Short mmCIF file of C-alpha atoms in Angstrom, two decimals:
data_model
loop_
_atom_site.label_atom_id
_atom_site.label_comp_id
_atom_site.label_asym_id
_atom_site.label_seq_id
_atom_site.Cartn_x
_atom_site.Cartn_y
_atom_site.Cartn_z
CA UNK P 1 -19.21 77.06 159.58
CA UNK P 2 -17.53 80.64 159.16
CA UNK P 3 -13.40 78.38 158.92
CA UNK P 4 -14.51 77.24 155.70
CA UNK P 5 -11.93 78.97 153.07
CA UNK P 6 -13.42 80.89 150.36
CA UNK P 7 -14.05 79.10 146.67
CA UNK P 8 -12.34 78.53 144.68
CA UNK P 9 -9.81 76.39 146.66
CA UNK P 10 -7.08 74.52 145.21
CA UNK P 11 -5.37 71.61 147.04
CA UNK P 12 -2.52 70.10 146.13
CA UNK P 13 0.87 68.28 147.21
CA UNK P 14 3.32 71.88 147.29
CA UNK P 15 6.61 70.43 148.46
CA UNK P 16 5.71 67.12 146.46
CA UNK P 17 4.98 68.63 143.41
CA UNK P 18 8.33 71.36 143.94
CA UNK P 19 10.93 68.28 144.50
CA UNK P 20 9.39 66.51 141.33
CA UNK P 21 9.69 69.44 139.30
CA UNK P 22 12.82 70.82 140.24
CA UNK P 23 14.22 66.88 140.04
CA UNK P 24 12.91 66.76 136.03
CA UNK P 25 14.30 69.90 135.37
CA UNK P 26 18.17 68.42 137.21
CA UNK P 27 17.37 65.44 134.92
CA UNK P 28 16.67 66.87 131.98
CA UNK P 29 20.10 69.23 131.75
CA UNK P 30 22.00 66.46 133.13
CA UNK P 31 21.32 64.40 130.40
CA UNK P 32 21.40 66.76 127.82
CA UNK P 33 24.78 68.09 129.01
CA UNK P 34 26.32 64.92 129.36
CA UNK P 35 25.02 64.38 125.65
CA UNK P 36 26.64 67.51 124.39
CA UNK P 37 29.95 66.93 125.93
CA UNK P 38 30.29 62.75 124.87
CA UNK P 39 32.39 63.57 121.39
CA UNK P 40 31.67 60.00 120.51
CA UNK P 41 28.15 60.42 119.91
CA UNK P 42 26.84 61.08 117.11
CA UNK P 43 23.51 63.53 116.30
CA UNK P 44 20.94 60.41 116.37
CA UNK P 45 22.21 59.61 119.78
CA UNK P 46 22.87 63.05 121.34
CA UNK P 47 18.84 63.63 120.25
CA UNK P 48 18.11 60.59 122.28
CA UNK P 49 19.56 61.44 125.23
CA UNK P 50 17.52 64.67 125.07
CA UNK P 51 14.43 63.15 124.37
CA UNK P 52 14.55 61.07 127.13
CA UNK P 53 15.76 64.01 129.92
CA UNK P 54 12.26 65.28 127.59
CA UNK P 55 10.75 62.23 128.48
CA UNK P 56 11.27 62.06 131.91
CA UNK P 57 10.84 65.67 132.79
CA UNK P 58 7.30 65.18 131.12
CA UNK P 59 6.35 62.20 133.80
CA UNK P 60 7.61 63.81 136.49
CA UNK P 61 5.56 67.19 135.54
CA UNK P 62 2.62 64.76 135.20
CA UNK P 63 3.36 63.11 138.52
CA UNK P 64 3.18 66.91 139.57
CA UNK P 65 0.18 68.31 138.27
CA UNK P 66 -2.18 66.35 140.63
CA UNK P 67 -4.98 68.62 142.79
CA UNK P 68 -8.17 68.97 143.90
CA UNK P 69 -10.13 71.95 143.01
CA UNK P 70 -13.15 72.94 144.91
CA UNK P 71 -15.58 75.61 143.71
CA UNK P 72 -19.56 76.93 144.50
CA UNK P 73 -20.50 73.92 142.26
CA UNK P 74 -18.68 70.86 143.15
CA UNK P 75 -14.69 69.00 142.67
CA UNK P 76 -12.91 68.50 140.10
CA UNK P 77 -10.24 65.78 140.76
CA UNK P 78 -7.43 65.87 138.62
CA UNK P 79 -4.99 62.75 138.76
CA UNK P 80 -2.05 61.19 136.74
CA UNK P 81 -3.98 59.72 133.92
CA UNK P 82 -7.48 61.85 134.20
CA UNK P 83 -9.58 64.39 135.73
CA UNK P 84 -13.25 63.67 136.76
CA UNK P 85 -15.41 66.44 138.21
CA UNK P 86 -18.02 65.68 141.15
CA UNK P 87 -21.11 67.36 141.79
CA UNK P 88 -21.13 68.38 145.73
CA UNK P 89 -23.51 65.51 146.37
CA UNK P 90 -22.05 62.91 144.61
CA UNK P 91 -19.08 62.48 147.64
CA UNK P 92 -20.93 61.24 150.54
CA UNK P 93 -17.03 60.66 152.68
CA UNK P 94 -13.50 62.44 152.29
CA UNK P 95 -11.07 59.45 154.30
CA UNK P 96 -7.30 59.53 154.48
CA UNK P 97 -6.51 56.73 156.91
CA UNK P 98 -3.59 56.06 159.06
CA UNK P 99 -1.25 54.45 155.88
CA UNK P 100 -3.08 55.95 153.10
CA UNK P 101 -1.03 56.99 150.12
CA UNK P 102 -3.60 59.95 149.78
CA UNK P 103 -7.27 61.16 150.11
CA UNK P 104 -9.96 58.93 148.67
CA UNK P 105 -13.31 60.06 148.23
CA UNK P 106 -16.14 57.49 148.41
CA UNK P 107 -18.78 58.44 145.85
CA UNK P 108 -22.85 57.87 145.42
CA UNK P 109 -22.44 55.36 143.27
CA UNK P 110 -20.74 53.47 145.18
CA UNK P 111 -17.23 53.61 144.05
CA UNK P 112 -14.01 55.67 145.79
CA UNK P 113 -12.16 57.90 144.05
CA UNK P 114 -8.50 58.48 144.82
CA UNK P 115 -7.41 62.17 144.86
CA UNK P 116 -4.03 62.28 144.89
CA UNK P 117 -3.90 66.00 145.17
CA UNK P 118 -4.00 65.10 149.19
CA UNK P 119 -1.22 63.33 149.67
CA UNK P 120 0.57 62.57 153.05
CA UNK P 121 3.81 62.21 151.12
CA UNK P 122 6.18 64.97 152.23
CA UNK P 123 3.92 67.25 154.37
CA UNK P 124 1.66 64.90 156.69
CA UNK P 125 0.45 67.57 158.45
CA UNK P 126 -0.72 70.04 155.95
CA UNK P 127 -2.75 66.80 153.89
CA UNK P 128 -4.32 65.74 157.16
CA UNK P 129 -5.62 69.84 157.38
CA UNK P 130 -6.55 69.66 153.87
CA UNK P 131 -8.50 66.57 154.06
CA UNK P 132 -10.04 68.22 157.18
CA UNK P 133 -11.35 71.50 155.34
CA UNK P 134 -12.44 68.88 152.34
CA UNK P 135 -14.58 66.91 154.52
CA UNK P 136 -15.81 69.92 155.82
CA UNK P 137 -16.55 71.47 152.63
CA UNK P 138 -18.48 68.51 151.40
CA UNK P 139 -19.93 68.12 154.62
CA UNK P 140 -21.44 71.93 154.19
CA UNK P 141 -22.42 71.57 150.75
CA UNK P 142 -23.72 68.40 150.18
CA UNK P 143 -27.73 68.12 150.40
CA UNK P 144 -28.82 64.70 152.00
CA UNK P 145 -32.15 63.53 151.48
CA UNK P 146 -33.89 63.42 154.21
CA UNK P 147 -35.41 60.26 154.37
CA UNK P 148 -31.94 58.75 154.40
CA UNK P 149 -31.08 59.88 157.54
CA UNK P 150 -34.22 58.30 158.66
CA UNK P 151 -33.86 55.31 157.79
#
C-alpha cells in the first residue's frame, strides 16, 4: 500500500490539545493576577492561588499530551495516566465507532486499549482519517499466522 505515511508517525488530537493548552496557560495568569492585585491577601494565600493556576495548568497539559506514535517496530500509546507500547502484532483491530470518545485498539490478549491520541473531539474528520491510516498501518504490518485464517 504505497498511501501509507512514512515512520515515524505521530497522531494526536492538534486543535484539542491547542485549546487545552492555551486555556491552562489563560488560567494560570488569571489566577495569579487576580492574586497579585487582592491587597487583602496575604503571601500564604497569594502562593495558593498560584499553585493552583500551577495545578491546573499541569492537568490540562496532561489532558494534552495524549498520542499515538507509530514506528518500524510497533505503537506506543501514550494516555493520561500511562503509556504502554505494542508490538505490531499484538493489535489485531483499530475501531472508533459512531459515539466513541476515541480510538480503541483491541489487543491479542484479549483486552482493548483506549488511545486517546484519536479522538473525535474537535476535529471528527481528521480522527476518522487517522484511525483510517492506523488500521491500515497495523493492517500492513501485522504478521497473522496462517493457520488462523484457516480456521
Amino acid at each position: 500500500m504505497s498511501d501509507l505515511p512514512t515512520l515515524p508517525v505521530t497522531f494526536r488530537p492538534g486543535r484539542t490539545r491547542a485549546v487545552l493548552l492555551t486555556a491552562g496557560v489563560a488560567i494560570f495568569v488569571v489566577i495569579s493576577v487576580v492574586a497579585l492585585l487582592l491587597e487583602q491577601l496575604g503571601p500564604g494565600e497569594r502562593l495558593s492561588f498560584i499553585v493552583t493556576g500551577g495545578l491546573i495548568f499541569w492537568v490540562l497539559a496532561q489532558l494534552a499530551r495524549v498520542r499515538v506514535v507509530a514506528d518500524e517496530s510497533g505503537v506506543t500509546v501514550v494516555n493520561i495516566a500511562g503509556k504502554r507500547r505494542l508490538d505490531w502484532a499484538e493489535i489485531l483491530q483499530v475501531n472508533l465507532r459512531p459515539g466513541d470518545p476515541w480510538v480503541f485498539l483491541n489487543l491479542s490478549d484479549g483486552t482493548s486499549l483506549p488511545a486517546l491520541g484519536i479522538q473525535p473531539g474537535i476535529a471528527r474528520e481528521r480522527a476518522i482519517a487517522d484511525a483510517r491510516t492506523l488500521r491500515a498501518l497495523v493492517e500492513a504490518r501485522s504478521v497473522r499466522d496462517p493457520e488462523q485464517d484457516q480456521g
